[in-house]
mmCIF file of C-alpha atoms in Angstrom:
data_model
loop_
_atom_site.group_PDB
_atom_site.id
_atom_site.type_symbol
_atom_site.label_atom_id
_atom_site.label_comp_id
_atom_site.label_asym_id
_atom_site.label_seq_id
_atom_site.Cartn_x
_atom_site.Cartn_y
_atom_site.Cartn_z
ATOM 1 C CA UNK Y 1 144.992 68.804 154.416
ATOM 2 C CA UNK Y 2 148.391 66.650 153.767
ATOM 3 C CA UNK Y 3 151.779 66.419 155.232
ATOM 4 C CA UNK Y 4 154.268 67.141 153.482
ATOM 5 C CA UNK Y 5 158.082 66.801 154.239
ATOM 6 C CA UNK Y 6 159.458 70.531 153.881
ATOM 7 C CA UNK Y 7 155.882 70.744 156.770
ATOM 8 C CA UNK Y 8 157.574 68.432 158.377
ATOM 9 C CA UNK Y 9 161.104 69.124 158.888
ATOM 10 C CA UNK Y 10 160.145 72.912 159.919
ATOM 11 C CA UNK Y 11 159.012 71.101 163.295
ATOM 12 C CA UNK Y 12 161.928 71.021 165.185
ATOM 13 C CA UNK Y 13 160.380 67.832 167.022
ATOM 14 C CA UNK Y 14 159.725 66.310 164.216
ATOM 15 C CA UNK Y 15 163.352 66.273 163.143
ATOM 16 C CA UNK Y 16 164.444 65.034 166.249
ATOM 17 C CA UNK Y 17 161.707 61.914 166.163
ATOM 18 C CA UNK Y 18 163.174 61.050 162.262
ATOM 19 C CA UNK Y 19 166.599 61.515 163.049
ATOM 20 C CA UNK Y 20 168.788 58.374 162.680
ATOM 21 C CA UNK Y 21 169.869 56.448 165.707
ATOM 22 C CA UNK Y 22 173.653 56.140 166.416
ATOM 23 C CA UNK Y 23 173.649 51.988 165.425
ATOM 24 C CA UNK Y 24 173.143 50.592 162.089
ATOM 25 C CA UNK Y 25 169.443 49.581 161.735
ATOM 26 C CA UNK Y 26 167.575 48.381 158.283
ATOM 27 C CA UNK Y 27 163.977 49.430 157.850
ATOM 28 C CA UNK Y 28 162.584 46.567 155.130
ATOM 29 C CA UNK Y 29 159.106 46.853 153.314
ATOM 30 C CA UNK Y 30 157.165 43.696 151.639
ATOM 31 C CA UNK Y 31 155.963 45.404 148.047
ATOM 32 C CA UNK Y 32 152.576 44.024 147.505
ATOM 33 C CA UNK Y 33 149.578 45.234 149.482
ATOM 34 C CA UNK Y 34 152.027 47.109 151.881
ATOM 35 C CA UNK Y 35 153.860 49.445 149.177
ATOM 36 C CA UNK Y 36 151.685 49.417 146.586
ATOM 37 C CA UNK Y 37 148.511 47.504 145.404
ATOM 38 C CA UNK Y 38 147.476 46.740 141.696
ATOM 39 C CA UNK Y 39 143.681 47.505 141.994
ATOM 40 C CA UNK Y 40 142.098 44.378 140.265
ATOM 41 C CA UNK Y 41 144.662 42.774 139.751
ATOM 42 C CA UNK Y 42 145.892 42.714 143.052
ATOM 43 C CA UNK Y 43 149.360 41.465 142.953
ATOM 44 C CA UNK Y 44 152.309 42.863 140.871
ATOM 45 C CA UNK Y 45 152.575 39.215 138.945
ATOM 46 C CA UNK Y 46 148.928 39.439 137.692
ATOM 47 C CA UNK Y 47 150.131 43.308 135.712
ATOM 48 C CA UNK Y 48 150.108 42.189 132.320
ATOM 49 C CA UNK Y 49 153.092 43.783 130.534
ATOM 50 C CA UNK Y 50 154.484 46.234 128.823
ATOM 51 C CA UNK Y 51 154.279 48.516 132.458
ATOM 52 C CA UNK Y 52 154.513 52.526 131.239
ATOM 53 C CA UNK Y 53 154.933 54.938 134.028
ATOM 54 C CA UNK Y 54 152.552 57.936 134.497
ATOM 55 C CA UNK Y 55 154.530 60.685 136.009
ATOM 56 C CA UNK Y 56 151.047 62.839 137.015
ATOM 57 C CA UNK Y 57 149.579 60.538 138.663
ATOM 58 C CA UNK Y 58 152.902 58.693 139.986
ATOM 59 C CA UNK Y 59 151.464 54.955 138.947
ATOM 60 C CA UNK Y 60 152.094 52.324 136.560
ATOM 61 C CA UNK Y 61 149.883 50.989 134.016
ATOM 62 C CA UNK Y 62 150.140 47.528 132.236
ATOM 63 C CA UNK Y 63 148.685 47.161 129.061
ATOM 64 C CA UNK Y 64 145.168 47.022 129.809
ATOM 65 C CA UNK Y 65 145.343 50.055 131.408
ATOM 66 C CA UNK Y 66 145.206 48.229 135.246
ATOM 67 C CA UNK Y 67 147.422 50.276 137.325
ATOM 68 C CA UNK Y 68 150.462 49.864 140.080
ATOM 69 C CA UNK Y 69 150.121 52.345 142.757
ATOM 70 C CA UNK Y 70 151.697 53.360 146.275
ATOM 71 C CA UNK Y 71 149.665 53.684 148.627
ATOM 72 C CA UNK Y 72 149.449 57.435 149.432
ATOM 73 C CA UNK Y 73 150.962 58.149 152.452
ATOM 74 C CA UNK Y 74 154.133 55.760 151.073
ATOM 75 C CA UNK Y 75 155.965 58.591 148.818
ATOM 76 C CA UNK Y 76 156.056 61.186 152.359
ATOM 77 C CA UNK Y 77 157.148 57.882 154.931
ATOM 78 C CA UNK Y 78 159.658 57.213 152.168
ATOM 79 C CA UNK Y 79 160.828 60.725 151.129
ATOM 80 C CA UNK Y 80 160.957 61.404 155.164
ATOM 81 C CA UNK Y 81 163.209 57.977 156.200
ATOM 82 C CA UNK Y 82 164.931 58.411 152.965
ATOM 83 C CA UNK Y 83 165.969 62.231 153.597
ATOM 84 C CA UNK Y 84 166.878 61.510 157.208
ATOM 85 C CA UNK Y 85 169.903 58.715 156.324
ATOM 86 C CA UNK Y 86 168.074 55.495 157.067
ATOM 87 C CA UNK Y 87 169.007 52.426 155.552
ATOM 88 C CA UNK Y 88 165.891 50.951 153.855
ATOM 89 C CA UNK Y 89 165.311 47.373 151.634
ATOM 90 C CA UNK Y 90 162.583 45.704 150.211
ATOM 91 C CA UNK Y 91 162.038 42.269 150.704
ATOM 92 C CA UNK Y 92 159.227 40.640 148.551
ATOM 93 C CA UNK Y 93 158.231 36.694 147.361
ATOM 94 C CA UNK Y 94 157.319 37.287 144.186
ATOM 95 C CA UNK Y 95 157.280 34.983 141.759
ATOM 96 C CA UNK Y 96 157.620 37.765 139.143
ATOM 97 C CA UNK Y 97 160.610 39.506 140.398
ATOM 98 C CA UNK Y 98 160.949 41.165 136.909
ATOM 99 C CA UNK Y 99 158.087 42.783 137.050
ATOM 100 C CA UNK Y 100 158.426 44.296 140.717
ATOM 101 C CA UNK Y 101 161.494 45.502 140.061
ATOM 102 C CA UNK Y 102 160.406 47.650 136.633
ATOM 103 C CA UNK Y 103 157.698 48.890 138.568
ATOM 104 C CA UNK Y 104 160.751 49.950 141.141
ATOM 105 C CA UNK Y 105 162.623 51.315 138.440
ATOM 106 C CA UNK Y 106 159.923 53.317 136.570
ATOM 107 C CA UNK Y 107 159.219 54.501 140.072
ATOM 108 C CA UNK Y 108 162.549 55.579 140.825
ATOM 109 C CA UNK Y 109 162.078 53.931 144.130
ATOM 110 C CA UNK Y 110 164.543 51.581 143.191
ATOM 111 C CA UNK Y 111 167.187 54.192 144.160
ATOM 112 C CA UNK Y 112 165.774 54.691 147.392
ATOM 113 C CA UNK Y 113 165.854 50.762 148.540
ATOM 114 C CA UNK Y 114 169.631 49.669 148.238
ATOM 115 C CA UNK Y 115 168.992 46.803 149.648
ATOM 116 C CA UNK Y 116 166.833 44.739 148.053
ATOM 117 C CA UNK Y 117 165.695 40.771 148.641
ATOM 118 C CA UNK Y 118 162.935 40.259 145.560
ATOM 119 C CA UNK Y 119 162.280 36.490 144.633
ATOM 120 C CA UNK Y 120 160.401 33.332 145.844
ATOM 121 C CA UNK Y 121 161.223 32.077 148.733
ATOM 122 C CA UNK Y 122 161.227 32.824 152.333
ATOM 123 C CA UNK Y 123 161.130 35.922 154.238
ATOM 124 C CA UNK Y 124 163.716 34.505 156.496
ATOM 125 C CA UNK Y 125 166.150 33.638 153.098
ATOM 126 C CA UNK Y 126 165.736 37.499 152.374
ATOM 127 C CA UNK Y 127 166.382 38.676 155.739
ATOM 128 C CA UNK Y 128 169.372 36.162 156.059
ATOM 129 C CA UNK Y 129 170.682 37.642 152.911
ATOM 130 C CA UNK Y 130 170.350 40.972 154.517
ATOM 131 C CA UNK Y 131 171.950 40.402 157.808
ATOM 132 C CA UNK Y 132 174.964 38.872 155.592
ATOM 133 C CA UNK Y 133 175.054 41.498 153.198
ATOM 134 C CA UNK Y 134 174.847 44.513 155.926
ATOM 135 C CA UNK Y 135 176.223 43.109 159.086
ATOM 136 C CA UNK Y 136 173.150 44.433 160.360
ATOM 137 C CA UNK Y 137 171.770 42.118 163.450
ATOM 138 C CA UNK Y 138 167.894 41.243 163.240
ATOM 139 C CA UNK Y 139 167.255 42.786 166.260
ATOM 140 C CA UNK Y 140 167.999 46.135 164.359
ATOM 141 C CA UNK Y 141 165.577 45.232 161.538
ATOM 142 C CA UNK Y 142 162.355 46.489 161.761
ATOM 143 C CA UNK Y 143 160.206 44.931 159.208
ATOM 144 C CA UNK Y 144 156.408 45.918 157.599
ATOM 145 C CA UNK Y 145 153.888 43.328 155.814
ATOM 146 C CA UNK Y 146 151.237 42.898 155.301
ATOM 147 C CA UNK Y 147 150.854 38.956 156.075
ATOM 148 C CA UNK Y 148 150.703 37.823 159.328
ATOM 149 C CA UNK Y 149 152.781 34.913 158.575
ATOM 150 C CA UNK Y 150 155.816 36.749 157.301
ATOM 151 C CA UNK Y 151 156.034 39.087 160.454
ATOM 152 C CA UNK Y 152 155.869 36.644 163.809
#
């Protein structure tokens, strides 16, 4: 079966495990292969535009027909964190930050992510742009990737 959120929150546990913690933390996702994945062609740069947005099946298509999806536990994790008042970004190195952030948009997961860090670069740029922007220290930024090299 799935999990849902309303499952969820009817656990009394569970609520206390997703509550938010009394400090300021950021919770920060990479977009490519962590997020989402583009089937064949892999990364969000390779989508070959214009993107449309298919509501049933909550992905993106480009125009020939390759589609942008979450991975499917991502919509629950970020209904859940989203629902319980933490503070979430994104922080990608795209080279096609246009394109990452229509898929966003189309997504409406742009309104969930207030803090977003999407362009080339460094991970460390993006997360020096978030500890500026939030006051947040690093120490209260938990971070998910996907590449080794962006999370030691």
């Amino acid at each position: 079966g799935t999990c849902s959120w309303e499952d969820e929150t009817k656990n009394e546990e569970t609520q206390k495990r997703w509550q938010v913690p009394s400090v300021d933390c950021l919770i920060v996702f990479d977009l490519d292969l962590t997020l989402w994945h583009c089937n064949e062609a892999t990364w969000v740069e390779m989508l070959d535009p214009p993107l449309r947005y298919d509501s049933p099946s909550n992905r993106v298509f480009d125009r020939r027909g390759v589609a942008a999806e979450y991975y499917p536990e991502v919509p629950m994790i970020v209904s859940m964190l989203s629902s319980a008042g933490w503070k979430m970004g994104l922080a990608s190195r795209t080279p096609t930050p246009k394109k990452a952030k229509e898929v966003l948009r189309l997504t409406h997961y742009d309104e969930k992510f207030p803090h977003q860090e999407i362009y080339p670069g460094a991970k460390t740029s993006h997360f020096a742009e978030f500890r500026k922007k939030t006051g947040i220290p690093y120490e209260r930024m938990l971070f998910f990737d996907d590449e080794q090299r962006n999370i030691r």
